[in-house]
mmCIF file of C-alpha atoms and ligand atoms in Angstrom:
data_model
loop_
_atom_site.group_PDB
_atom_site.id
_atom_site.type_symbol
_atom_site.label_atom_id
_atom_site.label_comp_id
_atom_site.label_asym_id
_atom_site.label_seq_id
_atom_site.Cartn_x
_atom_site.Cartn_y
_atom_site.Cartn_z
ATOM 1 C CA MET A 1 0.000 0.000 0.000
ATOM 2 C CA ASP A 2 1.911 3.058 -1.204
ATOM 3 C CA ILE A 3 -0.056 5.707 0.670
ATOM 4 C CA THR A 4 2.405 8.354 1.855
ATOM 5 C CA GLY A 5 2.442 9.008 5.545
ATOM 6 C CA ILE A 6 1.431 5.594 6.765
ATOM 7 C CA GLU A 7 3.451 3.023 8.691
ATOM 8 C CA GLU A 8 2.279 -0.215 10.235
ATOM 9 C CA THR A 9 3.983 -0.767 13.545
ATOM 10 C CA LYS A 10 5.025 -4.197 14.709
ATOM 11 C CA TYR A 11 2.446 -6.384 16.294
ATOM 12 C CA TRP A 12 2.214 -6.576 20.056
ATOM 13 C CA GLU A 13 0.381 -9.658 21.378
ATOM 14 C CA GLY A 14 -1.124 -9.910 17.903
ATOM 15 C CA ILE A 15 -2.459 -6.359 18.133
ATOM 16 C CA GLY A 16 -1.241 -4.206 15.293
ATOM 17 C CA GLN A 17 -1.155 -0.442 15.093
ATOM 18 C CA VAL A 18 -1.043 1.957 12.159
ATOM 19 C CA VAL A 19 0.503 5.403 12.385
ATOM 20 C CA LEU A 20 -0.516 8.146 9.964
ATOM 21 C CA ARG A 21 1.757 11.136 9.522
ATOM 22 C CA ALA A 22 0.933 14.496 7.926
ATOM 23 C CA PRO A 23 3.499 16.731 6.215
ATOM 24 C CA ASN A 24 3.193 19.242 9.096
ATOM 25 C CA GLY A 25 4.310 16.628 11.620
ATOM 26 C CA ALA A 26 0.847 15.758 12.950
ATOM 27 C CA SER A 27 0.089 12.074 13.525
ATOM 28 C CA ALA A 28 -2.669 9.619 14.333
ATOM 29 C CA ARG A 29 -2.275 6.135 15.759
ATOM 30 C CA ILE A 30 -4.963 3.477 15.218
ATOM 31 C CA SER A 31 -5.100 0.122 17.026
ATOM 32 C CA SER A 32 -6.439 -3.008 15.385
ATOM 33 C CA HIS A 33 -7.997 -3.665 18.806
ATOM 34 C CA GLY A 34 -11.333 -1.986 18.426
ATOM 35 C CA GLY A 35 -10.364 -0.132 15.245
ATOM 36 C CA GLN A 36 -9.708 2.626 17.747
ATOM 37 C CA VAL A 37 -7.878 5.898 17.215
ATOM 38 C CA ILE A 38 -5.717 5.901 20.357
ATOM 39 C CA SER A 39 -3.617 8.959 19.641
ATOM 40 C CA TRP A 40 -3.839 12.152 17.577
ATOM 41 C CA THR A 41 -1.043 14.693 17.855
ATOM 42 C CA ASN A 42 -0.512 18.130 16.343
ATOM 43 C CA SER A 43 2.570 19.450 14.549
ATOM 44 C CA ARG A 44 4.180 20.162 17.952
ATOM 45 C CA GLU A 45 3.574 16.514 18.976
ATOM 46 C CA GLU A 46 1.007 17.610 21.594
ATOM 47 C CA GLU A 47 -1.545 14.863 22.295
ATOM 48 C CA LEU A 48 -5.073 15.880 21.300
ATOM 49 C CA LEU A 49 -6.952 12.856 22.684
ATOM 50 C CA PHE A 50 -7.329 11.771 26.309
ATOM 51 C CA THR A 51 -6.360 8.265 27.396
ATOM 52 C CA SER A 52 -6.626 7.130 30.987
ATOM 53 C CA SER A 53 -3.383 6.272 32.752
ATOM 54 C CA LYS A 54 -5.200 3.072 33.777
ATOM 55 C CA ALA A 55 -6.377 2.131 30.291
ATOM 56 C CA ILE A 56 -6.088 -1.539 29.277
ATOM 57 C CA PHE A 57 -4.999 -1.977 25.667
ATOM 58 C CA ARG A 58 -6.082 -5.548 25.053
ATOM 59 C CA PRO A 59 -9.209 -7.718 25.020
ATOM 60 C CA PRO A 60 -11.566 -8.204 26.731
ATOM 61 C CA GLU A 61 -11.367 -4.565 27.821
ATOM 62 C CA ALA A 62 -12.193 -1.604 25.604
ATOM 63 C CA ILE A 63 -9.423 0.996 25.648
ATOM 64 C CA ARG A 64 -10.438 3.851 27.989
ATOM 65 C CA GLY A 65 -9.591 6.798 25.817
ATOM 66 C CA GLY A 66 -9.070 7.927 22.246
ATOM 67 C CA ILE A 67 -12.164 7.387 20.097
ATOM 68 C CA PRO A 68 -13.917 4.066 20.850
ATOM 69 C CA LEU A 69 -16.427 3.003 18.189
ATOM 70 C CA CYS A 70 -19.762 2.193 19.809
ATOM 71 C CA PHE A 71 -21.674 -0.268 17.584
ATOM 72 C CA PRO A 72 -24.190 -1.951 17.234
ATOM 73 C CA GLN A 73 -25.493 -0.134 20.261
ATOM 74 C CA PHE A 74 -24.701 2.873 22.403
ATOM 75 C CA GLY A 75 -25.777 2.330 25.982
ATOM 76 C CA ASN A 76 -26.792 -0.662 28.026
ATOM 77 C CA CYS A 77 -29.725 -2.542 26.635
ATOM 78 C CA GLY A 78 -30.467 -6.167 25.853
ATOM 79 C CA SER A 79 -27.883 -8.938 25.831
ATOM 80 C CA LEU A 80 -25.045 -7.000 24.244
ATOM 81 C CA GLU A 81 -22.104 -5.558 26.198
ATOM 82 C CA ARG A 82 -22.377 -1.839 26.992
ATOM 83 C CA HIS A 83 -21.781 0.273 23.887
ATOM 84 C CA GLY A 84 -21.699 -2.862 21.699
ATOM 85 C CA PHE A 85 -18.842 -5.166 20.768
ATOM 86 C CA ALA A 86 -17.104 -3.333 17.861
ATOM 87 C CA ARG A 87 -14.647 -1.539 20.194
ATOM 88 C CA ASN A 88 -13.661 -4.912 21.641
ATOM 89 C CA ARG A 89 -12.888 -6.835 18.471
ATOM 90 C CA ARG A 90 -9.846 -7.311 16.256
ATOM 91 C CA TRP A 91 -10.156 -5.215 13.073
ATOM 92 C CA VAL A 92 -8.162 -5.827 9.909
ATOM 93 C CA VAL A 93 -6.542 -3.360 7.501
ATOM 94 C CA GLU A 94 -8.420 -3.414 4.186
ATOM 95 C CA ARG A 95 -6.012 -2.779 1.326
ATOM 96 C CA ASP A 96 -8.543 -2.129 -1.435
ATOM 97 C CA PRO A 97 -11.885 -1.011 0.022
ATOM 98 C CA PRO A 98 -14.888 -0.027 -2.084
ATOM 99 C CA PRO A 99 -14.552 3.689 -2.991
ATOM 100 C CA LEU A 100 -16.220 6.242 -0.727
ATOM 101 C CA ARG A 101 -19.256 7.995 -2.207
ATOM 102 C CA GLY A 102 -18.310 11.608 -2.809
ATOM 103 C CA GLY A 103 -14.644 10.611 -2.844
ATOM 104 C CA GLU A 104 -12.029 11.853 -0.441
ATOM 105 C CA PRO A 105 -9.659 14.802 -1.036
ATOM 106 C CA LYS A 106 -6.246 13.703 -2.301
ATOM 107 C CA ASN A 107 -2.884 13.842 -0.442
ATOM 108 C CA ARG A 108 -4.265 12.500 2.789
ATOM 109 C CA ALA A 109 -2.588 9.809 4.811
ATOM 110 C CA SER A 110 -5.359 7.344 5.485
ATOM 111 C CA VAL A 111 -6.013 3.770 6.443
ATOM 112 C CA ASP A 112 -9.060 1.584 5.944
ATOM 113 C CA LEU A 113 -10.112 -0.950 8.572
ATOM 114 C CA LEU A 114 -12.814 -3.615 8.353
ATOM 115 C CA LEU A 115 -14.879 -5.488 10.926
ATOM 116 C CA ARG A 116 -17.207 -8.397 10.190
ATOM 117 C CA PRO A 117 -19.112 -10.340 12.862
ATOM 118 C CA SER A 118 -17.605 -13.527 14.258
ATOM 119 C CA GLU A 119 -19.672 -16.658 14.790
ATOM 120 C CA GLU A 120 -19.735 -15.696 18.498
ATOM 121 C CA ASP A 121 -20.965 -12.194 17.679
ATOM 122 C CA LEU A 122 -23.762 -13.653 15.571
ATOM 123 C CA LYS A 123 -25.016 -15.596 18.582
ATOM 124 C CA TRP A 124 -25.580 -12.318 20.414
ATOM 125 C CA TRP A 125 -26.436 -10.090 17.437
ATOM 126 C CA PRO A 126 -27.608 -12.300 14.537
ATOM 127 C CA HIS A 127 -26.978 -9.849 11.704
ATOM 128 C CA TRP A 128 -24.318 -10.002 8.996
ATOM 129 C CA PHE A 129 -22.713 -6.598 8.519
ATOM 130 C CA GLU A 130 -19.564 -5.008 7.116
ATOM 131 C CA PHE A 131 -18.238 -2.061 9.128
ATOM 132 C CA ARG A 132 -15.638 -0.094 7.191
ATOM 133 C CA LEU A 133 -13.725 2.672 8.920
ATOM 134 C CA ARG A 134 -11.509 5.123 7.091
ATOM 135 C CA VAL A 135 -9.218 7.226 9.279
ATOM 136 C CA SER A 136 -7.494 10.109 7.506
ATOM 137 C CA LEU A 137 -5.111 12.842 8.527
ATOM 138 C CA ARG A 138 -5.425 16.051 6.498
ATOM 139 C CA ASP A 139 -2.236 17.831 5.520
ATOM 140 C CA ASN A 140 -3.067 20.479 8.171
ATOM 141 C CA GLY A 141 -3.360 17.801 10.852
ATOM 142 C CA ASP A 142 -7.169 17.615 11.105
ATOM 143 C CA LEU A 143 -8.460 14.124 11.897
ATOM 144 C CA SER A 144 -11.203 12.620 9.757
ATOM 145 C CA MET A 145 -13.158 9.405 10.381
ATOM 146 C CA VAL A 146 -15.718 7.870 8.063
ATOM 147 C CA SER A 147 -17.732 4.871 9.235
ATOM 148 C CA ARG A 148 -19.686 2.873 6.690
ATOM 149 C CA ILE A 149 -21.974 0.128 7.907
ATOM 150 C CA ARG A 150 -23.513 -2.135 5.275
ATOM 151 C CA ASN A 151 -26.244 -4.700 5.765
ATOM 152 C CA VAL A 152 -24.985 -7.856 4.044
ATOM 153 C CA ASP A 153 -27.657 -9.972 5.678
ATOM 154 C CA GLY A 154 -30.921 -11.298 4.244
ATOM 155 C CA LYS A 155 -33.053 -9.283 6.675
ATOM 156 C CA LYS A 156 -33.088 -5.716 7.973
ATOM 157 C CA PHE A 157 -31.371 -4.723 11.196
ATOM 158 C CA THR A 158 -31.367 -1.708 13.504
ATOM 159 C CA PHE A 159 -28.389 -0.242 15.388
ATOM 160 C CA SER A 160 -27.210 2.843 17.238
ATOM 161 C CA PHE A 161 -23.733 4.326 16.941
ATOM 162 C CA ALA A 162 -21.314 6.772 18.533
ATOM 163 C CA TYR A 163 -17.769 8.018 18.092
ATOM 164 C CA HIS A 164 -17.067 8.006 21.852
ATOM 165 C CA THR A 165 -14.511 10.821 21.732
ATOM 166 C CA TYR A 166 -12.326 11.501 24.793
ATOM 167 C CA LEU A 167 -10.962 15.073 24.605
ATOM 168 C CA PRO A 168 -8.191 16.266 26.958
ATOM 169 C CA VAL A 169 -8.779 19.527 28.818
ATOM 170 C CA SER A 170 -6.708 21.712 31.157
ATOM 171 C CA ASP A 171 -9.396 21.458 33.843
ATOM 172 C CA ILE A 172 -13.056 20.531 33.355
ATOM 173 C CA SER A 173 -14.052 23.739 35.175
ATOM 174 C CA GLU A 174 -12.440 25.724 32.310
ATOM 175 C CA VAL A 175 -14.480 24.041 29.575
ATOM 176 C CA ARG A 176 -17.592 25.213 27.748
ATOM 177 C CA ILE A 177 -19.329 23.534 24.834
ATOM 178 C CA GLU A 178 -21.013 25.789 22.290
ATOM 179 C CA GLY A 179 -23.682 24.789 19.798
ATOM 180 C CA LEU A 180 -26.024 22.873 22.107
ATOM 181 C CA GLU A 181 -27.988 25.826 23.448
ATOM 182 C CA THR A 182 -31.807 25.570 23.294
ATOM 183 C CA LEU A 183 -31.641 21.862 22.324
ATOM 184 C CA HIS A 184 -33.614 19.073 23.945
ATOM 185 C CA TYR A 185 -31.521 16.462 25.727
ATOM 186 C CA LEU A 186 -32.041 13.127 27.456
ATOM 187 C CA ASP A 187 -30.486 13.134 30.903
ATOM 188 C CA ASN A 188 -28.970 9.751 31.758
ATOM 189 C CA LEU A 189 -28.748 10.884 35.375
ATOM 190 C CA ARG A 190 -32.488 11.482 35.566
ATOM 191 C CA ASN A 191 -33.948 8.318 33.984
ATOM 192 C CA ARG A 192 -33.294 9.625 30.475
ATOM 193 C CA GLU A 193 -36.012 12.219 30.938
ATOM 194 C CA ARG A 194 -36.124 14.946 28.292
ATOM 195 C CA PHE A 195 -35.034 18.493 29.216
ATOM 196 C CA THR A 196 -34.165 21.678 27.304
ATOM 197 C CA GLU A 197 -30.731 23.306 27.484
ATOM 198 C CA GLN A 198 -31.309 26.741 28.992
ATOM 199 C CA GLU A 199 -27.710 27.966 29.082
ATOM 200 C CA ASP A 200 -25.851 29.525 26.152
ATOM 201 C CA ALA A 201 -23.107 26.923 26.629
ATOM 202 C CA VAL A 202 -22.674 23.612 28.473
ATOM 203 C CA THR A 203 -20.328 23.990 31.457
ATOM 204 C CA PHE A 204 -19.406 21.530 34.199
ATOM 205 C CA GLU A 205 -19.889 21.727 37.959
ATOM 206 C CA SER A 206 -20.882 18.075 38.528
ATOM 207 C CA GLU A 207 -21.385 14.801 36.660
ATOM 208 C CA VAL A 208 -22.919 15.307 33.207
ATOM 209 C CA ASP A 209 -24.299 12.448 31.111
ATOM 210 C CA ARG A 210 -26.627 13.691 28.368
ATOM 211 C CA VAL A 211 -27.709 12.950 24.824
ATOM 212 C CA TYR A 212 -28.438 16.207 22.974
ATOM 213 C CA LEU A 213 -30.943 15.628 20.197
ATOM 214 C CA GLU A 214 -30.890 17.014 16.643
ATOM 215 C CA SER A 215 -27.625 18.803 17.350
ATOM 216 C CA PRO A 216 -25.822 20.989 14.778
ATOM 217 C CA ASP A 217 -23.153 19.474 12.539
ATOM 218 C CA VAL A 218 -20.563 21.931 13.929
ATOM 219 C CA LEU A 219 -19.772 22.204 17.653
ATOM 220 C CA ALA A 220 -17.023 23.955 19.610
ATOM 221 C CA VAL A 221 -15.387 22.700 22.811
ATOM 222 C CA LEU A 222 -13.530 25.635 24.334
ATOM 223 C CA ASP A 223 -10.781 25.157 26.905
ATOM 224 C CA HIS A 224 -10.003 28.499 28.516
ATOM 225 C CA GLY A 225 -7.083 27.046 30.434
ATOM 226 C CA LYS A 226 -5.285 25.906 27.285
ATOM 227 C CA LYS A 227 -6.622 28.773 25.118
ATOM 228 C CA LYS A 228 -7.614 26.055 22.673
ATOM 229 C CA THR A 229 -10.850 25.078 20.925
ATOM 230 C CA PHE A 230 -11.765 21.697 19.494
ATOM 231 C CA ILE A 231 -14.007 22.025 16.451
ATOM 232 C CA ILE A 232 -16.204 18.980 15.918
ATOM 233 C CA LYS A 233 -17.833 18.571 12.509
ATOM 234 C CA LYS A 234 -20.176 15.637 11.926
ATOM 235 C CA GLU A 235 -22.484 14.232 9.266
ATOM 236 C CA GLY A 236 -25.071 11.507 9.628
ATOM 237 C CA LEU A 237 -24.819 11.853 13.421
ATOM 238 C CA PRO A 238 -27.832 13.822 14.692
ATOM 239 C CA ASP A 239 -27.093 13.444 18.401
ATOM 240 C CA THR A 240 -24.278 14.655 20.630
ATOM 241 C CA VAL A 241 -23.412 12.770 23.813
ATOM 242 C CA VAL A 242 -21.728 14.826 26.540
ATOM 243 C CA TRP A 243 -20.170 12.998 29.487
ATOM 244 C CA ASN A 244 -17.998 13.809 32.416
ATOM 245 C CA PRO A 245 -18.102 11.286 35.298
ATOM 246 C CA TRP A 246 -17.025 13.786 37.971
ATOM 247 C CA GLU A 247 -15.521 12.683 41.257
ATOM 248 C CA LYS A 248 -17.870 10.025 42.627
ATOM 249 C CA LYS A 249 -18.372 8.080 39.374
ATOM 250 C CA SER A 250 -14.640 8.270 38.558
ATOM 251 C CA LYS A 251 -13.866 6.292 41.701
ATOM 252 C CA LEU A 252 -16.179 3.506 40.496
ATOM 253 C CA ILE A 253 -14.479 3.039 37.106
ATOM 254 C CA PRO A 254 -11.586 0.558 37.470
ATOM 255 C CA ASP A 255 -9.683 1.676 34.350
ATOM 256 C CA PHE A 256 -9.997 5.388 35.122
ATOM 257 C CA GLY A 257 -8.038 7.489 37.615
ATOM 258 C CA ASP A 258 -9.924 8.983 40.564
ATOM 259 C CA GLU A 259 -8.886 12.518 39.566
ATOM 260 C CA GLU A 260 -8.865 12.073 35.790
ATOM 261 C CA TYR A 261 -12.354 13.527 35.375
ATOM 262 C CA LYS A 262 -10.672 16.924 35.732
ATOM 263 C CA GLN A 263 -8.656 16.401 32.545
ATOM 264 C CA MET A 264 -11.226 15.063 30.101
ATOM 265 C CA VAL A 265 -14.615 15.449 28.545
ATOM 266 C CA CYS A 266 -16.429 13.124 26.142
ATOM 267 C CA VAL A 267 -18.254 14.861 23.300
ATOM 268 C CA ASP A 268 -19.538 12.147 20.975
ATOM 269 C CA GLY A 269 -21.003 12.461 17.493
ATOM 270 C CA ALA A 270 -23.754 9.867 17.713
ATOM 271 C CA ALA A 271 -26.937 8.360 16.306
ATOM 272 C CA VAL A 272 -28.629 7.172 19.486
ATOM 273 C CA ASP A 273 -32.138 8.557 19.963
ATOM 274 C CA GLN A 274 -33.372 7.423 16.549
ATOM 275 C CA PRO A 275 -31.587 4.115 15.844
ATOM 276 C CA ILE A 276 -30.781 3.413 12.212
ATOM 277 C CA THR A 277 -32.470 0.617 10.274
ATOM 278 C CA LEU A 278 -30.811 -0.838 7.184
ATOM 279 C CA ARG A 279 -32.511 -3.155 4.742
ATOM 280 C CA PRO A 280 -30.403 -5.824 3.001
ATOM 281 C CA GLY A 281 -27.780 -4.184 0.783
ATOM 282 C CA GLU A 282 -28.232 -0.695 2.296
ATOM 283 C CA GLU A 283 -25.295 1.230 3.744
ATOM 284 C CA TRP A 284 -25.131 3.998 6.362
ATOM 285 C CA THR A 285 -22.300 6.551 6.585
ATOM 286 C CA GLY A 286 -21.314 8.590 9.624
ATOM 287 C CA ARG A 287 -18.534 11.171 9.306
ATOM 288 C CA LEU A 288 -16.570 12.964 12.013
ATOM 289 C CA GLU A 289 -13.875 15.585 11.587
ATOM 290 C CA LEU A 290 -11.870 17.015 14.482
ATOM 291 C CA SER A 291 -9.613 20.033 14.491
ATOM 292 C CA SER A 292 -7.884 21.902 17.252
ATOM 293 C CA VAL A 293 -7.414 25.661 16.947
ATOM 294 C CA PRO A 294 -5.912 28.297 19.238
ATOM 295 C CA SER A 295 -8.709 30.273 20.807
ATOM 296 C CA SER A 296 -9.800 32.596 23.516
ATOM 297 C CA LEU A 297 -13.180 32.466 25.159
ATOM 298 C CA SER A 298 -14.291 35.333 22.921
ATOM 299 C CA VAL A 299 -15.985 32.949 20.564
ATOM 300 C CA VAL A 300 -18.305 34.790 18.225
ATOM 301 C CA HIS A 301 -20.845 32.841 16.255
ATOM 302 C CA GLN A 302 -23.528 33.884 13.817
ATOM 303 C CA PRO A 303 -27.126 33.613 15.018
ATOM 304 C CA LYS A 304 -28.198 30.161 13.938
ATOM 305 C CA ASN A 305 -30.326 30.669 10.808
ATOM 306 C CA ASN A 306 -30.536 27.246 9.214
ATOM 307 C CA GLY A 307 -28.462 25.797 11.990
ATOM 308 C CA SER A 308 -25.448 25.383 9.762
ATOM 309 C CA SER A 309 -23.672 28.729 9.345
ATOM 310 C CA ARG A 310 -21.468 29.427 12.325
ATOM 311 C CA THR A 311 -18.365 31.576 12.497
ATOM 312 C CA ILE A 312 -15.929 30.770 15.215
ATOM 313 C CA ARG A 313 -13.356 33.502 15.677
ATOM 314 C CA SER A 314 -10.101 32.293 17.076
HETATM 315 O O1 TA6 B 1 -23.168 8.658 28.098
HETATM 316 C C1 TA6 B 1 -21.861 8.239 28.091
HETATM 317 C C2 TA6 B 1 -21.757 6.891 28.782
HETATM 318 O O2 TA6 B 1 -22.779 6.032 28.382
HETATM 319 C C3 TA6 B 1 -21.769 7.070 30.295
HETATM 320 O O3 TA6 B 1 -22.984 6.639 30.866
HETATM 321 C C4 TA6 B 1 -20.573 6.222 30.750
HETATM 322 O O4 TA6 B 1 -20.969 4.887 30.979
HETATM 323 C C5 TA6 B 1 -19.652 6.372 29.545
HETATM 324 O O5 TA6 B 1 -20.512 6.292 28.434
HETATM 325 C C6 TA6 B 1 -18.504 5.382 29.501
HETATM 326 O O6 TA6 B 1 -18.984 4.142 29.144
HETATM 327 P P1 TA6 B 1 -17.912 2.944 29.068
HETATM 328 O O7 TA6 B 1 -18.670 1.725 28.696
HETATM 329 O O8 TA6 B 1 -16.893 3.346 28.033
HETATM 330 O O9 TA6 B 1 -17.297 2.898 30.440
#
């Protein structure tokens, strides 16, 4: 595979990793365990994803950090493991995947990974699928992920999905999320009851575990402490999950440090509230693009007209 900017690292306990490198020195590291992006660094080699110091990088645990892929379900329902099994399976590099609809800009370092269900998976979720993930690194260091899920079964199936994105922050008290104002959300801390966001930004003073519905395709996560803003762009992902476990819940998570809630926030592009149904032969695509820009808190954005035009001044 002669794609510039890609190197496959040696296998460790049978778990391979791929490193993508951009001309500006940015990089992304993807593990075959879970098809998970476990590192994304900028041109100054600063890490732009959070990973717990207690993360376990091998089955049967999902890696606590980076961008776990939650499929075929997000959440805890039925017989499947929480957030589905995709993040806990061995993915393979696909050398010659079917072309992406709409193509992909040239000169990008990218890798394609593929997951198909095992016989064991089919016992728990009896649906044949092909899950193709393309991870790309733009020349400017932005990270792009495209998930394509195809129904290759003889009957329809329904799933929910999330890019469970762990973002590092200076201190959770310095963080505000813009773009979710006025939206309805399901509060996982209050029996998934529906509420309306009253604030002009989401800030954190305690545990937050919410699914914002029909959220815009562009969101901003501002970190005043680092004077940095993450820009999240998504497509095919109507919901946004926001999670910070805060102090009490952190102590109950074995592969998470007691104090680590201060240095992370999950902001997930997701399709959760309205699960997706595919008939045989149909394919769903969910795109996520992350960038990190210098910023101050003086974020100015256009009044939302059709919900899409937003200017973020950095
Ligand atoms: O809403 C996010 C969430 O579902 C939280 O309830 C919390 O469980 C988090 O995901 C982490 O889940 P995990 O299975 O990765 O520990």
